[in-house]
Amino acid sequence: MVGSVAYDGVETPHGRVDRMLGGACTYISLAASYFTDVKIVAVVGDDFDSADVNLLAGRNIDLEGLERVPGLTFFWSGVYSADMNDRTTLRTDLNVFADFQPKLPPSYRSASHLFLGNIQPALQRSVLKQMRGLRLAGGDTMNYWICDYRHELVAAIEDWNVLLINDSEARLLSGENNLGKAAKIVQAMGPRTLVVKRGEYGAILFHDGGHFMAPGYLLEDVFDPTGAGDSFAGGFMGYLAAQGVDASGAGADPAVLRRAVIYGSVMGSFCCEKFGVDRFRTLTRAEIDARFQEFKSFTGF
Amino acid sequence: MVGSVAYDGVETPHGRVDRMLGGACTYISLAASYFTDVKIVAVVGDDFDSADVNLLAGRNIDLEGLERVPGLTFFWSGVYSADMNDRTTLRTDLNVFADFQPKLPPSYRSASHLFLGNIQPALQRSVLKQMRGLRLAGGDTMNYWICDYRHELVAAIEDWNVLLINDSEARLLSGENNLGKAAKIVQAMGPRTLVVKRGEYGAILFHDGGHFMAPGYLLEDVFDPTGAGDSFAGGFMGYLAAQGVDASGAGADPAVLRRAVIYGSVMGSFCCEKFGVDRFRTLTRAEIDARFQEFKSFTGF
């Protein structure tokens, strides 16, 4: 798992936390750790707290690729709207993340599955090129890279098997408003499997000319949606890795991909129940599987 | 089926029609006619076209309660945004609809199922009071009645078994942003079964303390969303009537309610494929059942 490890300041209608562990790679790795062994590639400053190291290590996440350099860890802060469907960024201090050049420890290069969190596409590409014998590569991106680094992004995703983005990003990347048509355009760019995340409305998996729709989980209280999309990605990719899904047709059983989308939805839903990564401090695999069954019960007919 | 029969002028990114058959009751009745015998209660002016009478009669819809009075039929026109998620009303001429006092022919009063389209709550209530031996009453409403006729509306829905509204209406009616909590508040007002329509994102059925989530159908082209919500209501209620579902616990099999939501979604999706009611000119029950199976195939896991 490659991406940002950061500190976040977040304000939602339920409260405010000035500084807590965050970053895409953190959420992806924590969520994936419930399904498979995770190795992290990221950079933090010398302010990075040992309690946060311990949280990740406690989930059995390999931190050999977590580079520590002098300076401050990436900091982001934002405030959510009353319905939590919008957020405004208050501050983005890239700090040590500005010079991040992902270097994979030799022990990482033979990993079977790779997930590239939302970072500059050229860096995502450089990581993929360091891998040997990769069976499945997936990644995320955002509107900034789609608009301002389009060529670099298109060159990167050409080699991906799975792309996870949200609906507005899918429309932006494809130039097409209709999601079904947008999916075909994006799939023609490289990723044979596309997952379009729709926030509270769930997700759509596009694969092999067909699609699968998963609704969002109806949470009684959304405390903090930060990291929900990344937790989705971690659950999705972690489950695929655990099932040994590879990019060849043989391994990509549509039923496994569908279950991966549900596990992604499950992890995204848990993430929202507490501030930041707090839900992952107590979450158990039994709770995850119980919620998976809940998804079955409120979607079957 | 009670509500408006109207002429509409509609402009979408796919084209424009200056005057075509429309109105909530029209869509509800056409959609329901694929499942059960429908009787219409509405008013039109002396400009109402015999071709439109023939379309309804051709779907075996009982028009004894379609009152004709001197004057012009209700006219509405609007224009949709580029993504068709918003629309702006250009003109609303109530015409003969302004003095609509629904009068049920004696042959209507013993009908087993009633659906009250979106009209003034006091009129909806007057219709319900004319019925004898009703087994299930459902209805729709809108933000205007929720805000400006709240007491009248609350008095009306108290006697309904099923309420079908969209998500923003559910939030407005309950004063609660979270849909799960909003549903409990609305259900406590009377309707034991609540269906929250979410446009392209599908619908949620709340019933007996649980819920069922149906995704929206991924249409390749949305030509005109006008009437989609009413077509949903027609498919939902028509299927319930055909299955003999009544308000007592015994008849309200959750599996039947879930299938009704899918049939509603199916009818709403077909409605969007052509302008106005045009899709219903050629639609067959076999196409409906094929799309029902499609819903199974893209939601199962």
XYZ file of C-alpha atoms in Angstrom, chain A residues 82-83 167 171 177-181 184 198 200-201 204 206 211-222 255 258-259 262 292 295-301, chain B residues 82-83 167 171 177-181 184 198 200-201 204 206 211-222 255 258-259 262 292 295-301:
78
model
C -23.946 20.064 8.041
C -25.024 17.048 5.943
C -18.418 9.264 -9.613
C -17.053 11.729 -15.238
C -21.734 12.288 -17.764
C -23.510 8.924 -18.039
C -21.749 6.512 -15.670
C -22.263 3.424 -17.838
C -20.688 5.143 -20.828
C -16.467 1.949 -20.879
C -20.699 7.126 -4.746
C -23.537 7.398 0.899
C -25.111 5.904 -2.253
C -20.704 0.325 -8.790
C -17.730 -2.440 -13.755
C -21.780 -4.255 -13.583
C -22.707 -4.790 -9.944
C -24.360 -2.209 -7.727
C -23.802 -2.090 -3.975
C -25.867 0.333 -1.904
C -24.317 2.412 0.841
C -24.774 1.294 4.431
C -27.428 3.281 6.266
C -25.506 4.562 9.272
C -27.425 5.855 12.280
C -24.670 8.392 12.909
C -21.913 9.506 10.575
C -18.466 -13.319 -7.537
C -18.624 -8.477 -5.943
C -17.866 -9.694 -2.442
C -19.233 -5.369 -0.256
C -21.314 -8.290 5.413
C -25.615 -6.185 3.468
C -27.001 -9.479 2.224
C -30.128 -9.111 4.298
C -31.033 -5.583 3.206
C -30.298 -6.115 -0.501
C -31.731 -9.556 -1.226
C -35.091 -9.991 -2.927
C -27.529 19.245 -18.209
C -27.193 16.272 -15.817
C -35.277 11.748 0.311
C -35.961 14.974 5.664
C -31.264 14.646 8.183
C -30.325 11.004 8.800
C -32.636 8.864 6.645
C -32.840 5.962 9.092
C -33.921 8.263 11.893
C -38.784 6.181 12.190
C -33.610 8.691 -4.304
C -30.850 7.772 -9.905
C -29.639 6.245 -6.622
C -35.165 2.486 0.344
C -38.657 0.973 5.516
C -35.144 -1.745 5.560
C -34.429 -2.827 2.001
C -32.224 -0.917 -0.431
C -32.777 -1.034 -4.173
C -30.214 0.630 -6.433
C -31.267 2.768 -9.388
C -31.128 1.234 -12.853
C -28.101 2.367 -14.835
C -29.709 3.766 -17.971
C -27.557 4.284 -21.061
C -29.656 7.332 -21.968
C -32.036 9.263 -19.759
C -40.575 -10.298 0.333
C -39.295 -5.815 -1.693
C -40.355 -7.127 -5.075
C -38.032 -3.472 -7.634
C -36.765 -7.320 -12.974
C -32.058 -6.108 -11.174
C -31.478 -9.512 -9.623
C -28.367 -10.080 -11.697
C -26.642 -6.761 -10.913
C -27.453 -6.770 -7.189
C -26.859 -10.379 -6.148
C -23.675 -11.414 -4.354
